[in-house]
């Protein structure tokens, strides 16, 4: 259909909402461009082949996350959380993790230890496999880059640095911190599993954004 003629005979221009969305320079997706635009984020495009092939192990907008920024709030200045090692995730999962660290985990670290979150010891980003590495059964959310495993939280730097191991927290304060972190993960993600849920998650916190029947449906243990 031709655009309706505007007064004076000129063709009316389509509304902004009707125009095709152009990719940012370099062909990046809008999600990746938004992440890279935040100072302190260290995120880059992953191998585009991950978005192709077997649908069960296809990652939408795969990215490699090296570090995510934390905004300045109150008495806390801006900072970054390093991922050790860097991890491959879907871009939407990376954005969800970024929001959770900024809105929940950092405030909990400040409240429990008066210290900033500086590093996550992670594993199990994208990996084409079944749940719990079983030989049969449903495919894991790791296969689509929508899951992340966290083994430890590092707080502070230098001599004042503290490591909170998910498997073996040291003392009551670390236990309370981890409990609060897991509770916050239940609100930010569709799944949150850790020590005590089953043997497969005895040494780490698993978080994912598995699609469920309703947004309010979550699985947390």
Short mmCIF file of C-alpha atoms in Angstrom, two decimals:
data_model
loop_
_atom_site.label_atom_id
_atom_site.label_comp_id
_atom_site.label_asym_id
_atom_site.label_seq_id
_atom_site.Cartn_x
_atom_site.Cartn_y
_atom_site.Cartn_z
CA UNK A 1 0.00 0.00 0.00
CA UNK A 2 1.35 3.44 -0.95
CA UNK A 3 1.74 6.00 1.87
CA UNK A 4 -1.10 8.49 1.96
CA UNK A 5 -0.32 11.80 0.38
CA UNK A 6 0.50 14.55 2.82
CA UNK A 7 -0.71 18.12 2.34
CA UNK A 8 1.14 19.67 -0.59
CA UNK A 9 1.37 16.38 -2.48
CA UNK A 10 4.37 14.88 -0.63
CA UNK A 11 4.08 11.27 0.50
CA UNK A 12 3.56 10.91 4.24
CA UNK A 13 6.48 9.30 6.08
CA UNK A 14 5.84 6.07 8.04
CA UNK A 15 5.62 6.34 11.80
CA UNK A 16 8.75 5.43 13.75
CA UNK A 17 7.01 2.31 15.09
CA UNK A 18 6.35 1.19 11.51
CA UNK A 19 9.92 1.52 10.26
CA UNK A 20 12.17 -1.53 10.17
CA UNK A 21 14.62 -1.50 13.08
CA UNK A 22 18.14 -0.99 11.82
CA UNK A 23 21.03 -2.82 13.42
CA UNK A 24 23.59 -0.67 15.22
CA UNK A 25 26.97 -0.12 13.51
CA UNK A 26 28.92 -3.34 13.12
CA UNK A 27 25.77 -5.47 12.82
CA UNK A 28 25.43 -5.93 16.58
CA UNK A 29 22.08 -6.82 18.04
CA UNK A 30 20.29 -4.15 20.04
CA UNK A 31 20.78 -6.26 23.18
CA UNK A 32 24.54 -6.51 22.76
CA UNK A 33 24.82 -2.85 21.76
CA UNK A 34 22.94 -1.85 24.93
CA UNK A 35 25.27 -3.93 27.11
CA UNK A 36 28.41 -2.60 25.43
CA UNK A 37 27.19 0.97 25.82
CA UNK A 38 27.36 0.72 29.64
CA UNK A 39 30.78 1.85 30.94
CA UNK A 40 32.48 -0.97 32.83
CA UNK A 41 30.80 -3.79 30.95
CA UNK A 42 33.16 -6.11 29.10
CA UNK A 43 30.89 -8.08 26.79
CA UNK A 44 31.49 -9.16 23.21
CA UNK A 45 29.77 -11.18 20.53
CA UNK A 46 30.38 -14.93 20.69
CA UNK A 47 30.75 -17.28 17.73
CA UNK A 48 27.64 -16.68 15.57
CA UNK A 49 27.57 -20.41 14.77
CA UNK A 50 26.13 -20.92 18.27
CA UNK A 51 22.89 -19.37 16.98
CA UNK A 52 22.67 -22.00 14.25
CA UNK A 53 22.56 -25.79 14.05
CA UNK A 54 20.64 -28.08 16.38
CA UNK A 55 17.65 -26.13 17.78
CA UNK A 56 18.05 -27.91 21.14
CA UNK A 57 21.49 -26.32 21.56
CA UNK A 58 20.96 -23.04 19.77
CA UNK A 59 21.89 -19.82 21.62
CA UNK A 60 19.95 -16.69 20.71
CA UNK A 61 22.31 -13.71 20.51
CA UNK A 62 25.33 -15.46 22.09
CA UNK A 63 27.72 -13.19 24.00
CA UNK A 64 30.90 -13.65 26.01
CA UNK A 65 30.70 -11.97 29.41
CA UNK A 66 34.04 -10.95 30.96
CA UNK A 67 32.81 -8.28 33.39
CA UNK A 68 29.62 -6.43 34.26
CA UNK A 69 29.30 -2.93 35.65
CA UNK A 70 27.77 -1.87 38.95
CA UNK A 71 26.27 1.58 39.16
CA UNK A 72 27.11 4.06 41.89
CA UNK A 73 24.51 4.07 44.68
CA UNK A 74 24.55 5.94 47.98
CA UNK A 75 28.05 5.75 49.47
CA UNK A 76 29.13 3.01 47.03
CA UNK A 77 30.91 4.10 43.89
CA UNK A 78 30.59 2.50 40.50
CA UNK A 79 32.41 -0.79 40.12
CA UNK A 80 32.68 -3.95 38.06
CA UNK A 81 32.20 -7.66 38.67
CA UNK A 82 34.71 -9.87 36.86
CA UNK A 83 33.65 -13.31 35.64
CA UNK A 84 36.28 -15.96 36.27
CA UNK A 85 36.49 -17.47 33.76
CA UNK A 86 34.60 -15.49 31.09
CA UNK A 87 31.36 -17.24 30.23
CA UNK A 88 29.19 -17.59 27.12
CA UNK A 89 25.50 -16.80 27.62
CA UNK A 90 22.51 -15.71 25.60
CA UNK A 91 22.35 -11.92 25.60
CA UNK A 92 19.03 -11.86 27.45
CA UNK A 93 20.53 -14.04 30.20
CA UNK A 94 23.51 -11.70 30.45
CA UNK A 95 21.15 -8.75 30.88
CA UNK A 96 19.16 -10.60 33.54
CA UNK A 97 22.35 -11.46 35.46
CA UNK A 98 23.54 -7.86 35.20
CA UNK A 99 20.31 -6.54 36.71
CA UNK A 100 20.37 -9.10 39.51
CA UNK A 101 23.97 -8.32 40.49
CA UNK A 102 23.28 -4.60 40.48
CA UNK A 103 19.89 -4.62 42.19
CA UNK A 104 20.29 -7.50 44.66
CA UNK A 105 23.69 -9.11 45.11
CA UNK A 106 25.72 -5.94 45.47
CA UNK A 107 23.38 -4.42 48.09
CA UNK A 108 23.47 -7.72 50.00
CA UNK A 109 27.27 -7.74 49.95
CA UNK A 110 27.32 -4.16 51.23
CA UNK A 111 24.75 -4.94 53.91
CA UNK A 112 26.33 -8.16 55.20
CA UNK A 113 30.02 -7.32 54.84
CA UNK A 114 30.24 -3.58 54.08
CA UNK A 115 32.18 -4.62 51.01
CA UNK A 116 31.62 -4.58 47.25
CA UNK A 117 31.10 -7.58 45.02
CA UNK A 118 34.17 -7.76 42.76
CA UNK A 119 34.25 -11.20 41.14
CA UNK A 120 32.17 -14.29 40.46
CA UNK A 121 33.82 -17.69 40.12
CA UNK A 122 31.57 -19.27 37.54
CA UNK A 123 31.18 -22.24 35.22
CA UNK A 124 28.53 -23.92 33.15
CA UNK A 125 27.49 -21.16 30.84
CA UNK A 126 26.67 -22.47 27.39
CA UNK A 127 27.18 -26.22 27.14
CA UNK A 128 25.20 -28.52 24.85
CA UNK A 129 24.09 -31.26 27.25
CA UNK A 130 21.15 -32.73 29.12
CA UNK A 131 20.13 -31.69 32.63
CA UNK A 132 22.53 -32.80 35.34
CA UNK A 133 24.66 -34.40 32.59
CA UNK A 134 22.25 -37.32 32.38
CA UNK A 135 22.36 -39.66 29.38
CA UNK A 136 18.63 -39.19 28.78
CA UNK A 137 15.93 -36.69 29.59
CA UNK A 138 15.32 -32.98 28.96
CA UNK A 139 18.03 -30.75 27.54
CA UNK A 140 19.61 -28.40 30.08
CA UNK A 141 19.08 -24.64 29.92
CA UNK A 142 22.87 -24.47 29.65
CA UNK A 143 22.44 -25.80 26.12
CA UNK A 144 20.74 -22.56 25.07
CA UNK A 145 22.96 -20.23 27.09
CA UNK A 146 20.11 -19.36 29.46
CA UNK A 147 21.77 -20.72 32.60
CA UNK A 148 24.77 -19.92 34.77
CA UNK A 149 26.49 -21.77 37.63
CA UNK A 150 28.13 -19.72 40.40
CA UNK A 151 30.68 -21.38 42.67
CA UNK A 152 31.90 -18.42 44.72
CA UNK A 153 31.41 -14.72 45.34
CA UNK A 154 34.49 -12.53 45.84
CA UNK A 155 34.01 -9.39 47.92
CA UNK A 156 36.48 -6.53 48.22
CA UNK A 157 40.05 -6.39 46.98
CA UNK A 158 43.57 -6.88 48.26
CA UNK A 159 44.12 -7.93 51.87
CA UNK A 160 40.52 -7.13 52.74
CA UNK A 161 39.14 -9.49 50.08
CA UNK A 162 36.74 -12.23 51.14
CA UNK A 163 35.67 -15.31 49.20
CA UNK A 164 32.26 -16.78 49.92
CA UNK A 165 32.15 -20.37 48.69
CA UNK A 166 28.70 -21.61 47.77
CA UNK A 167 29.65 -25.15 48.80
CA UNK A 168 31.46 -24.33 52.07
CA UNK A 169 30.56 -20.92 53.51
CA UNK A 170 32.75 -19.88 56.44
CA UNK A 171 30.60 -18.99 59.41
CA UNK A 172 27.17 -17.59 60.12
CA UNK A 173 27.62 -14.30 58.25
CA UNK A 174 28.49 -16.06 54.99
CA UNK A 175 25.63 -18.51 55.46
CA UNK A 176 23.16 -15.66 55.92
CA UNK A 177 24.57 -13.86 52.88
CA UNK A 178 24.19 -16.95 50.68
CA UNK A 179 20.66 -17.55 51.93
CA UNK A 180 19.71 -13.98 51.03
CA UNK A 181 21.38 -14.30 47.63
CA UNK A 182 19.44 -17.48 46.85
CA UNK A 183 16.18 -15.84 47.90
CA UNK A 184 16.88 -12.89 45.62
CA UNK A 185 17.72 -15.27 42.76
CA UNK A 186 14.26 -16.83 43.12
CA UNK A 187 12.78 -13.46 42.23
CA UNK A 188 15.16 -12.60 39.41
CA UNK A 189 15.28 -15.96 37.62
CA UNK A 190 12.86 -18.75 36.77
CA UNK A 191 15.05 -21.39 38.44
CA UNK A 192 17.48 -21.21 41.37
CA UNK A 193 19.06 -24.39 42.73
CA UNK A 194 21.91 -24.81 45.19
CA UNK A 195 23.33 -27.01 47.95
CA UNK A 196 20.60 -29.07 49.55
CA UNK A 197 18.40 -29.23 46.45
CA UNK A 198 20.09 -32.35 45.02
CA UNK A 199 23.51 -33.91 44.58
CA UNK A 200 24.05 -32.27 41.18
CA UNK A 201 23.93 -28.79 42.75
CA UNK A 202 25.84 -29.49 45.96
CA UNK A 203 28.72 -27.14 45.17
CA UNK A 204 27.21 -24.26 43.22
CA UNK A 205 24.22 -22.00 42.68
CA UNK A 206 22.44 -22.68 39.39
CA UNK A 207 20.29 -19.89 37.94
CA UNK A 208 18.38 -19.90 34.67
CA UNK A 209 15.57 -18.24 32.74
CA UNK A 210 13.80 -21.36 31.53
CA UNK A 211 10.49 -20.45 29.94
CA UNK A 212 7.52 -21.69 31.95
CA UNK A 213 3.76 -21.62 31.54
CA UNK A 214 3.45 -18.38 33.49
CA UNK A 215 5.95 -15.73 34.52
CA UNK A 216 5.00 -16.30 38.16
CA UNK A 217 5.90 -19.99 37.95
CA UNK A 218 9.35 -20.52 39.46
CA UNK A 219 11.38 -23.44 40.74
CA UNK A 220 13.61 -22.58 43.71
CA UNK A 221 15.34 -24.98 46.09
#
